[in-house]
Short mmCIF file of C-alpha atoms in Angstrom, two decimals:
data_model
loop_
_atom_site.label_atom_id
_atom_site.label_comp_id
_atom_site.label_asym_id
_atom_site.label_seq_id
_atom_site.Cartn_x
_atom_site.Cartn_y
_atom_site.Cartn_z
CA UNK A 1 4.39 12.55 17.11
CA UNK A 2 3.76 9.24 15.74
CA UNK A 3 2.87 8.50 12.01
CA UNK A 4 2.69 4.43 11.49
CA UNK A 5 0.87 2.49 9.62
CA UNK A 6 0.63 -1.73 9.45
CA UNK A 7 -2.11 -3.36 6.62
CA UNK A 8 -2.23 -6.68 5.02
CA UNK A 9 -4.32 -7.34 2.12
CA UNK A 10 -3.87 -8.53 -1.86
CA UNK A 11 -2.51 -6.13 -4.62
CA UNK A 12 -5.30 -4.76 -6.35
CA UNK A 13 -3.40 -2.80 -8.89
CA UNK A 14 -0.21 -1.35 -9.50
CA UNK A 15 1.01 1.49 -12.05
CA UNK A 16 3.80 1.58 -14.29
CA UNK A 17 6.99 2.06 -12.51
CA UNK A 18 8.89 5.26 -13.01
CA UNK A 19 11.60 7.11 -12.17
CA UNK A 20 13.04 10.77 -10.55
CA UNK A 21 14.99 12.66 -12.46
CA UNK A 22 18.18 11.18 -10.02
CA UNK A 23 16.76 7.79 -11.25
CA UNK A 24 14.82 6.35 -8.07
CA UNK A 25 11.95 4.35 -9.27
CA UNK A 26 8.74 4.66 -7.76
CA UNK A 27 5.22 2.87 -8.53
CA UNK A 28 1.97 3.61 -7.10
CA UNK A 29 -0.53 0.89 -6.19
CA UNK A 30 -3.40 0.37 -4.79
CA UNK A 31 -3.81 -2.50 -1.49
CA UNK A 32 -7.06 -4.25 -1.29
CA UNK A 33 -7.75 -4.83 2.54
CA UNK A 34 -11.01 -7.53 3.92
CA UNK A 35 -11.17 -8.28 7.47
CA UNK A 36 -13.26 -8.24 10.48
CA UNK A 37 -12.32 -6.38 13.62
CA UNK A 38 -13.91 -5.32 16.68
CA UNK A 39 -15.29 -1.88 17.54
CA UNK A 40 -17.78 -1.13 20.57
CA UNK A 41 -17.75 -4.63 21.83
CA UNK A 42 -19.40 -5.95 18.22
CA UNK A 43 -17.81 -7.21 14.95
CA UNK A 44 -17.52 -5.22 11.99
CA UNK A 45 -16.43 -6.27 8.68
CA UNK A 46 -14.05 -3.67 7.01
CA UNK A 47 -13.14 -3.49 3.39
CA UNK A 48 -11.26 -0.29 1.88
CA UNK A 49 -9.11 -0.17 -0.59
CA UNK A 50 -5.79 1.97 0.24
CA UNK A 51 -3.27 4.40 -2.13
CA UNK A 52 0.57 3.17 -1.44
CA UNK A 53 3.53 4.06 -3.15
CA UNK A 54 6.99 2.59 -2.75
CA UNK A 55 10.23 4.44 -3.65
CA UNK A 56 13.34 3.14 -4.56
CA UNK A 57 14.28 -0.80 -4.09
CA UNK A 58 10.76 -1.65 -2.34
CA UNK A 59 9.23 -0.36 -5.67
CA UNK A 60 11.23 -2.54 -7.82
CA UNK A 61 9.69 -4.99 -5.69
CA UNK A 62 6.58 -4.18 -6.18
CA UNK A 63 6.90 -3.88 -9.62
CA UNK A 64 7.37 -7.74 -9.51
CA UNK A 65 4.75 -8.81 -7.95
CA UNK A 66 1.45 -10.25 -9.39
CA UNK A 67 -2.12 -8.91 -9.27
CA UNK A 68 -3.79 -10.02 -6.47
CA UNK A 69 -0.86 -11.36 -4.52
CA UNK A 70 -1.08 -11.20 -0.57
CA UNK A 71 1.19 -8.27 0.84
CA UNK A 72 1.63 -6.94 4.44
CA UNK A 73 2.68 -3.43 4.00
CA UNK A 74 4.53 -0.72 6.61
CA UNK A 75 4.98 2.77 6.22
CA UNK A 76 3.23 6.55 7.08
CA UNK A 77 0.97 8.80 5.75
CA UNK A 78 1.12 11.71 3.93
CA UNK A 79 -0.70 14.05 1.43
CA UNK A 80 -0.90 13.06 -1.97
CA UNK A 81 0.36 15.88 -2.77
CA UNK A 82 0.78 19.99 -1.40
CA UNK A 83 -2.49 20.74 -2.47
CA UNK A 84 -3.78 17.59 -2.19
CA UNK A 85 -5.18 16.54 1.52
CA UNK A 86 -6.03 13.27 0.04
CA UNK A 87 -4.15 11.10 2.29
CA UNK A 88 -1.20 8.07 0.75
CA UNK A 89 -0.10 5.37 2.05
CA UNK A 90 4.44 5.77 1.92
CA UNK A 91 5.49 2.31 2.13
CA UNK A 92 8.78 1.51 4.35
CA UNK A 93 8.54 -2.56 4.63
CA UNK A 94 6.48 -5.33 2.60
CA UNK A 95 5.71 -9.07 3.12
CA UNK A 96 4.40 -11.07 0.96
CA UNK A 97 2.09 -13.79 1.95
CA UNK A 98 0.66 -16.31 -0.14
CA UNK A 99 0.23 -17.31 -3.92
CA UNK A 100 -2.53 -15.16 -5.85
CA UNK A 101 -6.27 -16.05 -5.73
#
């Protein structure tokens, strides 16, 4: 079965990296996503904001980057946690695009 997931929008906000006991860092952040797509033959406007977290060298990464700065992120989703079905997006790939409004 297929799990993928593409979504471009601006870093909203972004926690304080940490790290595993082995020492891979991880942040969580949140992605701020605006657009307009079409659904039933009519526009809709779509805003959401979206849970990510990056592990290892793409959280380092992320850790850099400023508030509000464009990204286009890749990954999967998965449950926040085992007794969590509150759904996270795991981040594989990012672009950035653009300076920060």
């Amino acid at each position: 079965m297929r799990n993928a997931a593409v979504i471009g929008g601006r870093l909203l906000k972004r926690s304080s990296i940490r790290y595993t006991p082995a020492g891979i860092p991880i942040v969580d952040f949140v992605i701020a996503h605006s657009s307009v797509q079409l659904e039933a033959g009519g526009r809709r406007k779509v805003q959401c904001d979206i849970d990510a977290v990056a592990i290892g060298e793409l959280a380092a990464r992320i850790d850099e980057l400023k508030l509000n700065q464009g990204l286009q992120v890749k990954g999967f989703l998965a449950r926040d946690s085992i007794g969590n079905k509150k759904l996270t997006l795991h981040v594989t790939a990012v672009e950035t695009a653009g300076d920060p409004e």
